[in-house]
mmCIF file of C-alpha atoms in Angstrom:
data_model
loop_
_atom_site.group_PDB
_atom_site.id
_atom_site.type_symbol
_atom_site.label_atom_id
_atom_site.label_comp_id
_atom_site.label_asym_id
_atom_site.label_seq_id
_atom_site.Cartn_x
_atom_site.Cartn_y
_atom_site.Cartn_z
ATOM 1 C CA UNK A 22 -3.569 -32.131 -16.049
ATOM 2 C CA UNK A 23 -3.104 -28.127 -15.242
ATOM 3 C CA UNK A 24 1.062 -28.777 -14.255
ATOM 4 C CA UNK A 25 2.742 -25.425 -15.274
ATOM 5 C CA UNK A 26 -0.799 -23.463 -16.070
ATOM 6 C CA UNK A 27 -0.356 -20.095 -15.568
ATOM 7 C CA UNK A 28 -3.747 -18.174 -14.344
ATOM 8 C CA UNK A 29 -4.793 -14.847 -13.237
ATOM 9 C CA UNK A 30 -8.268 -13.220 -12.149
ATOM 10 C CA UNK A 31 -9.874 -10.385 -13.928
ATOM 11 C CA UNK A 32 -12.180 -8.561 -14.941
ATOM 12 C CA UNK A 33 -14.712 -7.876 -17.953
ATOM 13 C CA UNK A 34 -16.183 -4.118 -17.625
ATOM 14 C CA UNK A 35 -18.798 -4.079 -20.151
ATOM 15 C CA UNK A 36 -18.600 -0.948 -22.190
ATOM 16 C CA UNK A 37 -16.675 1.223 -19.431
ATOM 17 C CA UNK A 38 -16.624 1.422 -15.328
ATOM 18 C CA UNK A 39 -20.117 3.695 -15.184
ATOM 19 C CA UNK A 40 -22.197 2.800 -12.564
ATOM 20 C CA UNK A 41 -24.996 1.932 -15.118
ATOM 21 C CA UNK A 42 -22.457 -0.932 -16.331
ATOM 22 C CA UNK A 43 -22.065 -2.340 -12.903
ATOM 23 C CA UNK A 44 -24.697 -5.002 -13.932
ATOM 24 C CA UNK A 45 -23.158 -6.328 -16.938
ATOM 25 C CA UNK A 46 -19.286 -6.702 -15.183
ATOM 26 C CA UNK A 47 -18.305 -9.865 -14.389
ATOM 27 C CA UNK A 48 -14.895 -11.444 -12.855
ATOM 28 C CA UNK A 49 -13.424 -13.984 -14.824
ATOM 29 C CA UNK A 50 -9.611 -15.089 -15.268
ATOM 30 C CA UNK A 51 -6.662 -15.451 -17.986
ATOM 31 C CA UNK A 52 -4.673 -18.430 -18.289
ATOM 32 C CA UNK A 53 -1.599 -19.559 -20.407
ATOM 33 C CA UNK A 54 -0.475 -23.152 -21.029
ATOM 34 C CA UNK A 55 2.407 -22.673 -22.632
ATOM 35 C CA UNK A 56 4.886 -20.134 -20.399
ATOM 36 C CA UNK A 57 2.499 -17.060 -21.358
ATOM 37 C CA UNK A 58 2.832 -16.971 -25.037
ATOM 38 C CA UNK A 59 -0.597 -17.264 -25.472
ATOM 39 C CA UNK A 60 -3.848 -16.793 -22.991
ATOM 40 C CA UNK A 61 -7.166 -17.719 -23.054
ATOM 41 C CA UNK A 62 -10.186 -16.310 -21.054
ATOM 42 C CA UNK A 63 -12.380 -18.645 -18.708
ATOM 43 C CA UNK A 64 -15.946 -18.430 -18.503
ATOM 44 C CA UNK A 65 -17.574 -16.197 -16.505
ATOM 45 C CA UNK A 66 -17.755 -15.895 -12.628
ATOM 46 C CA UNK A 67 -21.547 -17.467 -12.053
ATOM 47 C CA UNK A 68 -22.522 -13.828 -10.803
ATOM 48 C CA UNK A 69 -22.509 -10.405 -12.517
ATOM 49 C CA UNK A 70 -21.598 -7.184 -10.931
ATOM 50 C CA UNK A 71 -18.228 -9.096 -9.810
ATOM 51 C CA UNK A 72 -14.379 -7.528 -10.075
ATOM 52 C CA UNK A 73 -10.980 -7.403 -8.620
ATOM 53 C CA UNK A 74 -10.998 -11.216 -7.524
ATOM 54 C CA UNK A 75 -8.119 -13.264 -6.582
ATOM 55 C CA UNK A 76 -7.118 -17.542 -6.977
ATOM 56 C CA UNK A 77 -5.823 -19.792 -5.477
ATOM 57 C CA UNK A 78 -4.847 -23.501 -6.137
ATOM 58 C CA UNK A 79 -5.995 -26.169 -3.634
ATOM 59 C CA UNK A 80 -4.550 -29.312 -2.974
ATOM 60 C CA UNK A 81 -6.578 -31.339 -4.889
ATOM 61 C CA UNK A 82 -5.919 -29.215 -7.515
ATOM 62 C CA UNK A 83 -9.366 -26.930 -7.928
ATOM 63 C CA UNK A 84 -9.292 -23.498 -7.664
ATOM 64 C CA UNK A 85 -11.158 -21.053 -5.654
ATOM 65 C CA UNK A 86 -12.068 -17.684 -6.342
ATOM 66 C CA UNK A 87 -12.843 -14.972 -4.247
ATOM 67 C CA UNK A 88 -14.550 -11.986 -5.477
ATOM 68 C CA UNK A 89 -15.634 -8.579 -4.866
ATOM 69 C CA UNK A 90 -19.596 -7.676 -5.848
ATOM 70 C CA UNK A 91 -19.975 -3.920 -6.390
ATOM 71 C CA UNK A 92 -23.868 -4.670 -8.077
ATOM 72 C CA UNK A 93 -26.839 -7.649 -6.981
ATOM 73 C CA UNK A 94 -30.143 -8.173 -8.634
ATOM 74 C CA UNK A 95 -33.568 -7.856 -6.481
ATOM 75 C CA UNK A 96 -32.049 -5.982 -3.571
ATOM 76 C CA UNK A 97 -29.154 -8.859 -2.505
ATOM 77 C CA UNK A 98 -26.653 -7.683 -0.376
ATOM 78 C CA UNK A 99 -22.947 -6.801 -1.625
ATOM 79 C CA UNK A 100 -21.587 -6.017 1.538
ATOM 80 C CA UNK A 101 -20.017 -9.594 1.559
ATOM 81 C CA UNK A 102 -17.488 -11.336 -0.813
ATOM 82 C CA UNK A 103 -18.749 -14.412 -3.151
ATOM 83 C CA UNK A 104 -16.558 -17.203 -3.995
ATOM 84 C CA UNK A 105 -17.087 -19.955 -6.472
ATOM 85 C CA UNK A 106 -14.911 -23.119 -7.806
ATOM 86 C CA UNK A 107 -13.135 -24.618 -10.875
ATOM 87 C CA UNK A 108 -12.190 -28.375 -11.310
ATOM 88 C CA UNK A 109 -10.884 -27.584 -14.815
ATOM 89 C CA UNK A 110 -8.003 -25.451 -14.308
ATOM 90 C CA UNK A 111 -9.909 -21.925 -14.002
ATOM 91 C CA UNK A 112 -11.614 -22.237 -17.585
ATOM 92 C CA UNK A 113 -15.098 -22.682 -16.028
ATOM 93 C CA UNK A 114 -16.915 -21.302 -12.528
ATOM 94 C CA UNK A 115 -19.382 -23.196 -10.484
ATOM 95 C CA UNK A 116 -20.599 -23.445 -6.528
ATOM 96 C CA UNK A 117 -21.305 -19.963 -6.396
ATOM 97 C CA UNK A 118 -21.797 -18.812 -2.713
ATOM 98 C CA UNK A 119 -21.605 -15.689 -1.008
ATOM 99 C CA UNK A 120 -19.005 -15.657 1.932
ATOM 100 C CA UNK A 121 -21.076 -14.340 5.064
ATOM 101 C CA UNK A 122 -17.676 -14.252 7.069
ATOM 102 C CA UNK A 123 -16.047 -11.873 4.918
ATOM 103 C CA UNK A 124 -16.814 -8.230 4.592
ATOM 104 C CA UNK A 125 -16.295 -6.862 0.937
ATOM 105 C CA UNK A 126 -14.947 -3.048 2.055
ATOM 106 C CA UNK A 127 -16.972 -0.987 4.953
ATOM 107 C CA UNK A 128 -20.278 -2.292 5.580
ATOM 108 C CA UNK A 129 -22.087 1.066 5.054
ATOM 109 C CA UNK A 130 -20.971 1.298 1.363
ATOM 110 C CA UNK A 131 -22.046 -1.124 -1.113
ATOM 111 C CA UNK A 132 -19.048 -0.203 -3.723
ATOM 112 C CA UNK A 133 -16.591 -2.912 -1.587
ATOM 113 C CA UNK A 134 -12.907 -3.558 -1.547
ATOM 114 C CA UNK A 135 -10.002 -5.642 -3.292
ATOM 115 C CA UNK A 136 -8.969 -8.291 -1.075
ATOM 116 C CA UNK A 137 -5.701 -10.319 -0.729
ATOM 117 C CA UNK A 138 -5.749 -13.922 -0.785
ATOM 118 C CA UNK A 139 -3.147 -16.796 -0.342
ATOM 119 C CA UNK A 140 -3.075 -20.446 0.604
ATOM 120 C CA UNK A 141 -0.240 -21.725 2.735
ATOM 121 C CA UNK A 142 2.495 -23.946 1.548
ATOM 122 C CA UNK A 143 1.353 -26.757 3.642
ATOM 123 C CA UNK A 144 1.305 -29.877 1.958
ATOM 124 C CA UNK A 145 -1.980 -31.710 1.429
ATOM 125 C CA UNK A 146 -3.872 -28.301 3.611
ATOM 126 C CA UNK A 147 -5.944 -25.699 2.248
ATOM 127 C CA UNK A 148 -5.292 -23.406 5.046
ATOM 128 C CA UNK A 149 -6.193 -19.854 3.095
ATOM 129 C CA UNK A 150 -5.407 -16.098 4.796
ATOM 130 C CA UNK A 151 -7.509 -13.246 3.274
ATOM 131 C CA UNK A 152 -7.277 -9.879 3.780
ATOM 132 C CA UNK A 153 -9.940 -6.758 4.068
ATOM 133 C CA UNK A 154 -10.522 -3.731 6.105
ATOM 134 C CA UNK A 155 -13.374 -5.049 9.385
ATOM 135 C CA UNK A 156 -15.057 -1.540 9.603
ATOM 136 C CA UNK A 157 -18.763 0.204 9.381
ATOM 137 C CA UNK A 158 -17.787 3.208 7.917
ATOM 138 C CA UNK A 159 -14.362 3.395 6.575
ATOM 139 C CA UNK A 160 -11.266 1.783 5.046
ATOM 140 C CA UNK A 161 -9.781 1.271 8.439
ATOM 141 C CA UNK A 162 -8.741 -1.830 10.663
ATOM 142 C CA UNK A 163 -6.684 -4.250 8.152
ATOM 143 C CA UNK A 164 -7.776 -7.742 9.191
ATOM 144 C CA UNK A 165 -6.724 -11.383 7.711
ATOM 145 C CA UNK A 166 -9.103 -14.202 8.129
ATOM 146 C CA UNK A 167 -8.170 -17.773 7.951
ATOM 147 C CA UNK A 168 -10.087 -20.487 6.340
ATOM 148 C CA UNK A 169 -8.611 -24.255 7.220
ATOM 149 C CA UNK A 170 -11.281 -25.889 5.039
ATOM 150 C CA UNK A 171 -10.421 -24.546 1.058
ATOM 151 C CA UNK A 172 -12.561 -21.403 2.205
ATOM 152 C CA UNK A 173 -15.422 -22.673 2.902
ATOM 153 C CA UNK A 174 -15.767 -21.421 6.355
ATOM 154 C CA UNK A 175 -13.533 -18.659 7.548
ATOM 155 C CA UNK A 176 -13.492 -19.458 11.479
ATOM 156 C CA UNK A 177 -10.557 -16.897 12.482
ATOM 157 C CA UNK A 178 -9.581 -13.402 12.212
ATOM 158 C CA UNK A 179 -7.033 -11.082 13.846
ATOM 159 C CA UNK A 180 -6.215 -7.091 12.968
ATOM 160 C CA UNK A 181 -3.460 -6.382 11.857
ATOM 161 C CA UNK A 182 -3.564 -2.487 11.498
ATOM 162 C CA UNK A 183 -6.257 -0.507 13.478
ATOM 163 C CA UNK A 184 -5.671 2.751 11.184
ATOM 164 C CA UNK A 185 -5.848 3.600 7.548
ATOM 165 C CA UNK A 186 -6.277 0.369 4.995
ATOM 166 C CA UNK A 187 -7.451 -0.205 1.904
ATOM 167 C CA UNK A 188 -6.230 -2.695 -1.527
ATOM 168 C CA UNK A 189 -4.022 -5.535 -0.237
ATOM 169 C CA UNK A 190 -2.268 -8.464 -1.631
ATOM 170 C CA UNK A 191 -0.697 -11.406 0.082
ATOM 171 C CA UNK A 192 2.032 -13.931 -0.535
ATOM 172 C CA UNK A 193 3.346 -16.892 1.153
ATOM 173 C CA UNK A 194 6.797 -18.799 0.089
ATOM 174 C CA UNK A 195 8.671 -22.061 0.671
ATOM 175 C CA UNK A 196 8.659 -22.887 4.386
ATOM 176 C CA UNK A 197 11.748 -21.133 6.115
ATOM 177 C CA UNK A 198 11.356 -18.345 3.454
ATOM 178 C CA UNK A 199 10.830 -14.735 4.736
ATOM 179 C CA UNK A 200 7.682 -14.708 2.214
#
């Protein structure tokens, strides 16, 4: 019912990017179904103190998202990345979980990291590849994880680049394609 939707994460920031606004952010994401003439804006990510998220399409046709969370209520952690679902083309957000697998930036700094995120042209798979930095104290050691479930666990990881590393974005194309 999506064929040909066009859809992109991002992000509401309140009344600016002040730290004392971090609890009223929220990821979210802008979709077009007619060639980008017009958009509309989805609901909200079920958590606040989300941004810089990315999508993907699965094979049954949901979406998962993937966020960052700079802010938590009650002390919650936001050293990890949180993901939740859509089964309506991206216009709503629900199964909100946080992703113990995957580090959100250097685990000694709440503030976190944009992350890349792709799912593999494999046919009737949701094999997924994110990307982050694996490090205590810095932007350092560019890793990808792999997820072969839809991300829903995130069983394998391998660095890529031991030294500086910080915003990433991935890409996959047709098989045979040097994408």
């Amino acid at each position: 019912p999506y064929k040909g939707r066009l859809l992109r994460a991002s992000r509401w920031y309140a009344d600016g990017d002040d730290t004392f606004e971090f609890p009223r952010h929220f990821t979210n994401a802008v979709f077009s179904d007619d060639g980008g003439a017009t958009w509309q804006t989805s609901e909200p990510f079920p958590a606040f103190g989300t941004g810089e998220a990315a999508v993907v399409e699965l094979a049954d046709g949901s979406i998962y998202c993937n966020s960052r969370r700079h802010w938590a209520p009650h002390g919650r952690p936001t050293i990890r990345r949180w993901s939740a679902r859509s089964t309506d083309g991206g216009a709503t957000w629900a199964d909100l979980r946080q992703v113990c697998e995957l580090p959100d930036g250097p685990q000694d700094d709440s503030f976190g990291l944009f992350g890349g995120l792709v799912r593999l042209p494999l046919r009737n798979h949701d094999v997924l590849i994110f990307s982050n930095v694996d490090s205590r104290s810095e932007r350092a050691n560019g890793v990808v994880w792999a997820s072969l479930d839809g991300g829903r666990t995130w069983p394998g990881k391998r660095c890529l680049f031991k030294r500086r590393f910080a915003y990433s974005s991935l890409a996959a194309g047709p098989i045979g394609s040097p994408v």
